[in-house]
Each structure stands twice: as C-alpha cells, then as structure tokens.
C-alpha cells in the first residue's frame, strides 16, 4: 500500500519528469520516471500511474527513434492496469510493428487505435500508418 506521502512524491516526480522532457532533458526525465516507479514498488503492476509512466518513457524513446526501448515500455504500459485500449498507446505499438516489418501485428494495433479514437489519432502521423488499415475500415 502506498502512503499519502509516497503518492505525493510520485506525483511530484512525474511532474518534474514531464518538465524535464519538455525542456529537452530526456535522460533526466527517464531517471525521474524510474524514481517514481521505484516508489510504487510491487504496486506498479496495479497502478494507473505506472501505466502513464511506462507510456511516457516509451514516448521519449520513440521520439529518440530507439524503437527497441520504446517497444519495451509501451508493452509494459499496455499490459499494466488501464493500458489496454488507450488509442495512442496502440498507435505507437502499431507504428513500431510497422517499422519492424511486422505488418499483421501493426495492422492489429493500428486498428485498435482507430477503434479507440477514430481517424483523428492519425492526424499528425505519417499517412502510411493509416493507409495500412484504411482498406479494412472501408470494408466494414
């Protein structure tokens, strides 16, 4: 069980990590996210906060184009409490699978993203990702 003090510390670390990331200090952000995960301890697997942290770490690696690390953290997020069904999370998993040449897995994840948020989730992304699922959308 997390104490109220730990809960506040976790929130502060997440806030600090987000600020560091926005200022281009991704290594510092990742460090703070890991400190927050450490405070969660065994409760991390049942914590929506951990899901957010895993996603945010994955996003940093995605932006760095480190797809291996990004995949690791996005997979942790999707398998954690509340992760399944988050459209942007499925989008990122689909993009990574696409880039790895795993088109069937990419299509599955990208369709989950579409079903969760519609075409809007693809608005700022390379059109090739939406193109992969578009024929399947038109058939339904």
Tab-separated table of N, CA and C in Angstrom:
chain	number	residue	atom	x	y	z
A	1	UNK	N	0.834	-1.178	0.000
A	1	UNK	CA	0.000	0.000	0.000
A	1	UNK	C	0.883	1.247	0.000
A	2	UNK	N	0.499	2.190	-0.823
A	2	UNK	CA	1.250	3.429	-0.933
A	2	UNK	C	0.694	4.441	0.068
A	3	UNK	N	1.599	5.056	0.779
A	3	UNK	CA	1.186	6.064	1.757
A	3	UNK	C	0.838	7.363	1.027
A	4	UNK	N	0.081	8.237	1.661
A	4	UNK	CA	-0.207	9.536	1.045
A	4	UNK	C	1.065	10.322	0.715
A	5	UNK	N	2.065	10.205	1.569
A	5	UNK	CA	3.335	10.889	1.313
A	5	UNK	C	3.997	10.352	0.044
A	6	UNK	N	4.025	9.023	-0.114
A	6	UNK	CA	4.594	8.419	-1.319
A	6	UNK	C	3.795	8.832	-2.559
A	7	UNK	N	2.473	8.846	-2.422
A	7	UNK	CA	1.615	9.245	-3.525
A	7	UNK	C	1.972	10.657	-3.993
A	8	UNK	N	2.171	11.557	-3.056
A	8	UNK	CA	2.559	12.929	-3.392
A	8	UNK	C	3.945	12.983	-4.030
A	9	UNK	N	4.876	12.185	-3.504
A	9	UNK	CA	6.230	12.142	-4.068
A	9	UNK	C	6.190	11.636	-5.510
A	10	UNK	N	5.369	10.617	-5.750
A	10	UNK	CA	5.243	10.060	-7.097
A	10	UNK	C	4.711	11.129	-8.047
A	11	UNK	N	3.676	11.823	-7.617
A	11	UNK	CA	3.118	12.904	-8.435
A	11	UNK	C	4.142	13.984	-8.732
A	12	UNK	N	4.921	14.347	-7.726
A	12	UNK	CA	5.961	15.367	-7.916
A	12	UNK	C	7.025	14.897	-8.907
A	13	UNK	N	7.413	13.626	-8.803
A	13	UNK	CA	8.424	13.088	-9.723
A	13	UNK	C	7.907	13.050	-11.160
A	14	UNK	N	6.646	12.660	-11.316
A	14	UNK	CA	6.058	12.631	-12.662
A	14	UNK	C	6.021	14.047	-13.231
A	15	UNK	N	5.584	15.001	-12.429
A	15	UNK	CA	5.526	16.391	-12.859
A	15	UNK	C	6.910	16.898	-13.251
A	16	UNK	N	7.895	16.591	-12.429
A	16	UNK	CA	9.268	17.019	-12.713
A	16	UNK	C	9.782	16.365	-13.988
A	17	UNK	N	9.487	15.080	-14.169
A	17	UNK	CA	9.926	14.363	-15.365
A	17	UNK	C	9.316	14.976	-16.623
A	18	UNK	N	8.043	15.304	-16.560
A	18	UNK	CA	7.402	15.917	-17.718
A	18	UNK	C	8.052	17.255	-18.059
A	19	UNK	N	8.358	18.036	-17.046
A	19	UNK	CA	9.035	19.312	-17.267
A	19	UNK	C	10.408	19.132	-17.884
A	20	UNK	N	11.147	18.162	-17.382
A	20	UNK	CA	12.478	17.891	-17.939
A	20	UNK	C	12.370	17.485	-19.405
A	21	UNK	N	11.419	16.632	-19.695
A	21	UNK	CA	11.230	16.188	-21.076
A	21	UNK	C	10.900	17.369	-21.995
A	22	UNK	N	10.016	18.231	-21.545
A	22	UNK	CA	9.636	19.398	-22.359
A	22	UNK	C	10.814	20.341	-22.596
A	23	UNK	N	11.769	20.345	-21.688
A	23	UNK	CA	12.963	21.181	-21.837
A	23	UNK	C	14.087	20.451	-22.569
A	24	UNK	N	13.778	19.276	-23.120
A	24	UNK	CA	14.767	18.541	-23.901
A	24	UNK	C	15.750	17.733	-23.087
A	25	UNK	N	15.437	17.523	-21.824
A	25	UNK	CA	16.333	16.765	-20.945
A	25	UNK	C	15.749	15.371	-20.705
A	26	UNK	N	15.741	14.585	-21.776
A	26	UNK	CA	15.068	13.290	-21.719
A	26	UNK	C	15.739	12.304	-20.763
A	27	UNK	N	17.046	12.339	-20.652
A	27	UNK	CA	17.724	11.413	-19.734
A	27	UNK	C	17.309	11.693	-18.297
A	28	UNK	N	17.230	12.970	-17.938
A	28	UNK	CA	16.779	13.340	-16.599
A	28	UNK	C	15.328	12.944	-16.371
A	29	UNK	N	14.512	13.088	-17.410
A	29	UNK	CA	13.100	12.705	-17.308
A	29	UNK	C	12.973	11.214	-17.046
A	30	UNK	N	13.713	10.416	-17.800
A	30	UNK	CA	13.657	8.962	-17.615
A	30	UNK	C	14.089	8.600	-16.198
A	31	UNK	N	15.117	9.253	-15.711
A	31	UNK	CA	15.589	8.989	-14.348
A	31	UNK	C	14.481	9.272	-13.325
A	32	UNK	N	13.803	10.396	-13.468
A	32	UNK	CA	12.712	10.732	-12.532
A	32	UNK	C	11.567	9.736	-12.635
A	33	UNK	N	11.245	9.327	-13.852
A	33	UNK	CA	10.180	8.332	-14.020
A	33	UNK	C	10.543	7.027	-13.309
A	34	UNK	N	11.798	6.628	-13.414
A	34	UNK	CA	12.228	5.405	-12.727
A	34	UNK	C	12.197	5.567	-11.211
A	35	UNK	N	12.496	6.755	-10.729
A	35	UNK	CA	12.397	7.006	-9.292
A	35	UNK	C	10.944	6.869	-8.832
A	36	UNK	N	10.025	7.355	-9.641
A	36	UNK	CA	8.602	7.221	-9.312
A	36	UNK	C	8.182	5.756	-9.322
A	37	UNK	N	8.650	4.996	-10.308
A	37	UNK	CA	8.344	3.561	-10.358
A	37	UNK	C	8.886	2.845	-9.129
A	38	UNK	N	10.070	3.234	-8.697
A	38	UNK	CA	10.668	2.610	-7.513
A	38	UNK	C	9.796	2.849	-6.285
A	39	UNK	N	9.226	4.038	-6.182
A	39	UNK	CA	8.337	4.330	-5.046
A	39	UNK	C	7.058	3.488	-5.116
A	40	UNK	N	6.602	3.198	-6.325
A	40	UNK	CA	5.414	2.353	-6.473
A	40	UNK	C	5.704	0.912	-6.065
A	41	UNK	N	6.935	0.472	-6.305
A	41	UNK	CA	7.332	-0.883	-5.921
A	41	UNK	C	6.431	-1.936	-6.544
A	42	UNK	N	6.027	-2.913	-5.740
A	42	UNK	CA	5.189	-4.010	-6.228
A	42	UNK	C	3.808	-3.540	-6.679
A	43	UNK	N	3.391	-2.378	-6.215
A	43	UNK	CA	2.078	-1.838	-6.592
A	43	UNK	C	2.061	-1.339	-8.038
A	44	UNK	N	3.215	-1.283	-8.680
A	44	UNK	CA	3.293	-0.739	-10.039
A	44	UNK	C	2.408	-1.503	-11.017
A	45	UNK	N	2.314	-2.813	-10.867
A	45	UNK	CA	1.524	-3.588	-11.823
A	45	UNK	C	0.031	-3.299	-11.730
A	46	UNK	N	-0.402	-2.727	-10.640
A	46	UNK	CA	-1.821	-2.410	-10.456
A	46	UNK	C	-2.066	-0.912	-10.402
A	47	UNK	N	-1.131	-0.138	-10.912
A	47	UNK	CA	-1.216	1.313	-10.795
A	47	UNK	C	-1.366	1.980	-12.155
A	48	UNK	N	-2.386	2.798	-12.270
A	48	UNK	CA	-2.555	3.598	-13.480
A	48	UNK	C	-1.399	4.584	-13.610
A	49	UNK	N	-0.856	5.034	-12.490
A	49	UNK	CA	0.314	5.915	-12.539
A	49	UNK	C	1.475	5.223	-13.245
A	50	UNK	N	1.688	3.956	-12.940
A	50	UNK	CA	2.773	3.216	-13.590
A	50	UNK	C	2.511	3.084	-15.086
A	51	UNK	N	1.253	2.885	-15.452
A	51	UNK	CA	0.905	2.800	-16.873
A	51	UNK	C	1.296	4.098	-17.575
A	52	UNK	N	0.979	5.214	-16.956
A	52	UNK	CA	1.338	6.521	-17.507
A	52	UNK	C	2.849	6.678	-17.589
A	53	UNK	N	3.535	6.266	-16.549
A	53	UNK	CA	4.996	6.374	-16.528
A	53	UNK	C	5.609	5.522	-17.637
A	54	UNK	N	5.168	4.268	-17.746
A	54	UNK	CA	5.694	3.400	-18.810
A	54	UNK	C	5.450	4.020	-20.181
A	55	UNK	N	4.231	4.549	-20.381
A	55	UNK	CA	3.934	5.177	-21.670
A	55	UNK	C	4.859	6.364	-21.917
A	56	UNK	N	5.028	7.217	-20.918
A	56	UNK	CA	5.861	8.407	-21.091
A	56	UNK	C	7.315	8.058	-21.381
A	57	UNK	N	7.828	7.030	-20.728
A	57	UNK	CA	9.196	6.587	-21.021
A	57	UNK	C	9.258	6.057	-22.454
A	58	UNK	N	8.268	5.259	-22.820
A	58	UNK	CA	8.210	4.744	-24.190
A	58	UNK	C	8.174	5.862	-25.215
A	59	UNK	N	7.406	6.906	-24.916
A	59	UNK	CA	7.296	8.043	-25.832
A	59	UNK	C	8.640	8.753	-25.993
A	60	UNK	N	9.384	8.889	-24.917
A	60	UNK	CA	10.714	9.502	-25.016
A	60	UNK	C	11.601	8.673	-25.944
A	61	UNK	N	11.588	7.356	-25.750
A	61	UNK	CA	12.405	6.500	-26.616
A	61	UNK	C	11.906	6.534	-28.058
A	62	UNK	N	10.587	6.608	-28.252
A	62	UNK	CA	10.030	6.692	-29.604
A	62	UNK	C	10.531	7.965	-30.295
A	63	UNK	N	10.502	9.059	-29.593
A	63	UNK	CA	10.957	10.322	-30.166
A	63	UNK	C	12.457	10.314	-30.449
A	64	UNK	N	13.183	9.505	-29.696
A	64	UNK	CA	14.624	9.344	-29.933
A	64	UNK	C	14.892	8.347	-31.067
A	65	UNK	N	13.850	7.723	-31.554
A	65	UNK	CA	13.924	6.681	-32.587
A	65	UNK	C	14.603	5.406	-32.085
A	66	UNK	N	14.543	5.174	-30.798
A	66	UNK	CA	15.033	3.940	-30.194
A	66	UNK	C	13.828	2.999	-30.046
A	67	UNK	N	13.481	2.344	-31.159
A	67	UNK	CA	12.241	1.561	-31.173
A	67	UNK	C	12.292	0.340	-30.268
A	68	UNK	N	13.455	-0.204	-30.053
A	68	UNK	CA	13.571	-1.355	-29.156
A	68	UNK	C	13.175	-1.002	-27.731
A	69	UNK	N	13.734	0.077	-27.220
A	69	UNK	CA	13.395	0.533	-25.869
A	69	UNK	C	11.949	1.025	-25.826
A	70	UNK	N	11.522	1.735	-26.852
A	70	UNK	CA	10.141	2.222	-26.893
A	70	UNK	C	9.175	1.052	-26.813
A	71	UNK	N	9.427	0.020	-27.589
A	71	UNK	CA	8.556	-1.156	-27.584
A	71	UNK	C	8.489	-1.782	-26.194
A	72	UNK	N	9.620	-1.884	-25.537
A	72	UNK	CA	9.650	-2.469	-24.188
A	72	UNK	C	8.707	-1.722	-23.235
A	73	UNK	N	8.793	-0.408	-23.246
A	73	UNK	CA	7.970	0.370	-22.314
A	73	UNK	C	6.516	0.467	-22.746
A	74	UNK	N	6.263	0.547	-24.037
A	74	UNK	CA	4.868	0.554	-24.494
A	74	UNK	C	4.193	-0.780	-24.181
A	75	UNK	N	4.938	-1.868	-24.300
A	75	UNK	CA	4.363	-3.184	-23.956
A	75	UNK	C	4.061	-3.273	-22.460
A	76	UNK	N	4.943	-2.728	-21.642
A	76	UNK	CA	4.670	-2.699	-20.203
A	76	UNK	C	3.411	-1.889	-19.928
A	77	UNK	N	3.265	-0.774	-20.602
A	77	UNK	CA	2.099	0.090	-20.399
A	77	UNK	C	0.810	-0.604	-20.807
A	78	UNK	N	0.814	-1.248	-21.959
A	78	UNK	CA	-0.418	-1.872	-22.449
A	78	UNK	C	-0.826	-3.067	-21.592
A	79	UNK	N	0.120	-3.722	-20.958
A	79	UNK	CA	-0.184	-4.866	-20.104
A	79	UNK	C	-0.440	-4.466	-18.650
A	80	UNK	N	-0.283	-3.206	-18.349
A	80	UNK	CA	-0.496	-2.719	-16.995
A	80	UNK	C	-1.949	-2.271	-16.839
A	81	UNK	N	-2.330	-1.997	-15.617
A	81	UNK	CA	-3.706	-1.584	-15.322
A	81	UNK	C	-4.121	-0.372	-16.163
A	82	UNK	N	-5.217	-0.519	-16.876
A	82	UNK	CA	-5.769	0.575	-17.663
A	82	UNK	C	-5.092	0.815	-18.995
A	83	UNK	N	-4.065	0.045	-19.320
A	83	UNK	CA	-3.326	0.293	-20.558
A	83	UNK	C	-4.015	-0.187	-21.815
A	84	UNK	N	-4.679	-1.310	-21.719
A	84	UNK	CA	-5.344	-1.873	-22.893
A	84	UNK	C	-6.475	-0.954	-23.321
A	85	UNK	N	-6.446	-0.551	-24.567
A	85	UNK	CA	-7.496	0.306	-25.096
A	85	UNK	C	-7.118	1.773	-25.213
A	86	UNK	N	-5.956	2.172	-24.709
A	86	UNK	CA	-5.520	3.566	-24.873
A	86	UNK	C	-5.079	3.742	-26.327
A	87	UNK	N	-5.827	4.550	-27.057
A	87	UNK	CA	-5.628	4.662	-28.502
A	87	UNK	C	-4.201	5.041	-28.889
A	88	UNK	N	-3.642	6.049	-28.263
A	88	UNK	CA	-2.301	6.496	-28.639
A	88	UNK	C	-1.252	5.425	-28.308
A	89	UNK	N	-1.488	4.652	-27.305
A	89	UNK	CA	-0.582	3.556	-26.966
A	89	UNK	C	-0.614	2.486	-28.062
A	90	UNK	N	-1.808	2.134	-28.511
A	90	UNK	CA	-1.921	1.168	-29.607
A	90	UNK	C	-1.353	1.743	-30.903
A	91	UNK	N	-1.516	3.048	-31.100
A	91	UNK	CA	-0.921	3.692	-32.262
A	91	UNK	C	0.586	3.493	-32.262
A	92	UNK	N	1.218	3.797	-31.131
A	92	UNK	CA	2.676	3.662	-31.060
A	92	UNK	C	3.117	2.210	-31.247
A	93	UNK	N	2.401	1.281	-30.631
A	93	UNK	CA	2.749	-0.132	-30.819
A	93	UNK	C	2.618	-0.524	-32.288
A	94	UNK	N	1.572	-0.033	-32.936
A	94	UNK	CA	1.387	-0.318	-34.358
A	94	UNK	C	2.476	0.290	-35.218
A	95	UNK	N	2.877	1.508	-34.900
A	95	UNK	CA	3.946	2.159	-35.654
A	95	UNK	C	5.259	1.396	-35.522
A	96	UNK	N	5.550	0.964	-34.312
A	96	UNK	CA	6.785	0.207	-34.103
A	96	UNK	C	6.738	-1.105	-34.873
A	97	UNK	N	5.623	-1.810	-34.775
A	97	UNK	CA	5.494	-3.082	-35.505
A	97	UNK	C	5.614	-2.846	-37.015
A	98	UNK	N	5.054	-1.760	-37.485
A	98	UNK	CA	5.166	-1.418	-38.900
A	98	UNK	C	6.632	-1.238	-39.276
A	99	UNK	N	7.332	-0.451	-38.484
A	99	UNK	CA	8.741	-0.171	-38.768
A	99	UNK	C	9.612	-1.422	-38.673
A	100	UNK	N	9.164	-2.394	-37.901
A	100	UNK	CA	9.902	-3.650	-37.780
A	100	UNK	C	9.501	-4.652	-38.859
A	101	UNK	N	8.575	-4.260	-39.728
A	101	UNK	CA	8.136	-5.133	-40.810
A	101	UNK	C	7.110	-6.172	-40.393
A	102	UNK	N	6.571	-6.043	-39.204
A	102	UNK	CA	5.561	-6.977	-38.695
A	102	UNK	C	4.171	-6.407	-39.016
A	103	UNK	N	3.802	-6.492	-40.288
A	103	UNK	CA	2.612	-5.778	-40.757
A	103	UNK	C	1.305	-6.315	-40.188
A	104	UNK	N	1.196	-7.609	-39.957
A	104	UNK	CA	-0.041	-8.148	-39.363
A	104	UNK	C	-0.232	-7.610	-37.946
A	105	UNK	N	0.838	-7.604	-37.156
A	105	UNK	CA	0.759	-7.057	-35.798
A	105	UNK	C	0.516	-5.550	-35.842
A	106	UNK	N	1.170	-4.887	-36.789
A	106	UNK	CA	0.983	-3.444	-36.936
A	106	UNK	C	-0.477	-3.139	-37.257
A	107	UNK	N	-1.031	-3.889	-38.173
A	107	UNK	CA	-2.419	-3.672	-38.570
A	107	UNK	C	-3.370	-3.861	-37.388
A	108	UNK	N	-3.128	-4.884	-36.593
A	108	UNK	CA	-3.965	-5.135	-35.422
A	108	UNK	C	-3.899	-3.959	-34.447
A	109	UNK	N	-2.708	-3.511	-34.138
A	109	UNK	CA	-2.546	-2.401	-33.181
A	109	UNK	C	-3.104	-1.092	-33.744
A	110	UNK	N	-2.854	-0.837	-35.013
A	110	UNK	CA	-3.354	0.396	-35.616
A	110	UNK	C	-4.881	0.399	-35.692
A	111	UNK	N	-5.473	-0.754	-35.918
A	111	UNK	CA	-6.931	-0.839	-35.925
A	111	UNK	C	-7.484	-0.592	-34.525
A	112	UNK	N	-6.799	-1.081	-33.509
A	112	UNK	CA	-7.212	-0.806	-32.122
A	112	UNK	C	-7.166	0.700	-31.848
A	113	UNK	N	-6.122	1.354	-32.358
A	113	UNK	CA	-6.012	2.804	-32.189
A	113	UNK	C	-7.183	3.500	-32.877
A	114	UNK	N	-7.490	3.059	-34.097
A	114	UNK	CA	-8.596	3.651	-34.845
A	114	UNK	C	-9.924	3.431	-34.124
A	115	UNK	N	-10.152	2.237	-33.645
A	115	UNK	CA	-11.405	1.940	-32.946
A	115	UNK	C	-11.527	2.728	-31.649
A	116	UNK	N	-10.407	3.055	-31.040
A	116	UNK	CA	-10.416	3.804	-29.792
A	116	UNK	C	-10.600	5.298	-29.961
A	117	UNK	N	-10.114	5.848	-31.075
A	117	UNK	CA	-10.139	7.308	-31.211
A	117	UNK	C	-10.508	7.796	-32.610
A	118	UNK	N	-10.744	6.891	-33.522
A	118	UNK	CA	-11.075	7.311	-34.877
A	118	UNK	C	-9.854	7.772	-35.645
A	119	UNK	N	-10.097	8.327	-36.812
A	119	UNK	CA	-9.013	8.763	-37.695
A	119	UNK	C	-8.190	9.899	-37.094
A	120	UNK	N	-8.751	10.616	-36.133
A	120	UNK	CA	-8.046	11.751	-35.525
A	120	UNK	C	-6.722	11.354	-34.891
A	121	UNK	N	-6.618	10.135	-34.387
A	121	UNK	CA	-5.378	9.693	-33.737
A	121	UNK	C	-4.219	9.631	-34.740
A	122	UNK	N	-4.546	9.584	-36.030
A	122	UNK	CA	-3.524	9.519	-37.076
A	122	UNK	C	-3.195	10.888	-37.666
A	123	UNK	N	-3.863	11.932	-37.202
A	123	UNK	CA	-3.788	13.255	-37.832
A	123	UNK	C	-2.367	13.791	-37.983
A	124	UNK	N	-1.535	13.645	-36.987
A	124	UNK	CA	-0.181	14.207	-37.036
A	124	UNK	C	0.885	13.160	-37.335
A	125	UNK	N	0.453	12.016	-37.822
A	125	UNK	CA	1.372	10.910	-38.070
A	125	UNK	C	1.598	10.713	-39.563
A	126	UNK	N	2.636	9.978	-39.895
A	126	UNK	CA	2.911	9.646	-41.290
A	126	UNK	C	1.686	8.913	-41.853
A	127	UNK	N	1.197	9.311	-43.016
A	127	UNK	CA	-0.009	8.703	-43.590
A	127	UNK	C	0.114	7.204	-43.886
A	128	UNK	N	1.322	6.686	-43.938
A	128	UNK	CA	1.496	5.267	-44.248
A	128	UNK	C	0.846	4.371	-43.194
A	129	UNK	N	0.770	4.854	-41.959
A	129	UNK	CA	0.176	4.030	-40.899
A	129	UNK	C	-1.333	3.894	-41.091
A	130	UNK	N	-1.979	4.997	-41.393
A	130	UNK	CA	-3.427	4.957	-41.640
A	130	UNK	C	-3.718	4.176	-42.917
A	131	UNK	N	-2.864	4.327	-43.920
A	131	UNK	CA	-3.053	3.623	-45.189
A	131	UNK	C	-3.067	2.111	-44.996
A	132	UNK	N	-2.341	1.614	-44.002
A	132	UNK	CA	-2.296	0.175	-43.760
A	132	UNK	C	-3.662	-0.367	-43.337
A	133	UNK	N	-4.424	0.419	-42.614
A	133	UNK	CA	-5.720	-0.081	-42.132
A	133	UNK	C	-6.908	0.442	-42.943
A	134	UNK	N	-6.680	1.441	-43.760
A	134	UNK	CA	-7.784	2.065	-44.491
A	134	UNK	C	-8.610	1.072	-45.313
A	135	UNK	N	-8.021	0.134	-46.016
A	135	UNK	CA	-8.849	-0.820	-46.776
A	135	UNK	C	-9.776	-1.640	-45.872
A	136	UNK	N	-9.334	-1.908	-44.665
A	136	UNK	CA	-10.155	-2.698	-43.725
A	136	UNK	C	-11.295	-1.860	-43.148
A	137	UNK	N	-11.052	-0.576	-43.001
A	137	UNK	CA	-12.078	0.328	-42.499
A	137	UNK	C	-13.181	0.469	-43.550
A	138	UNK	N	-12.773	0.574	-44.805
A	138	UNK	CA	-13.736	0.768	-45.875
A	138	UNK	C	-14.609	-0.465	-46.105
A	139	UNK	N	-14.134	-1.630	-45.717
A	139	UNK	CA	-14.911	-2.858	-45.884
A	139	UNK	C	-15.978	-3.030	-44.819
A	140	UNK	N	-15.827	-2.320	-43.696
A	140	UNK	CA	-16.796	-2.512	-42.611
A	140	UNK	C	-17.982	-1.589	-42.724
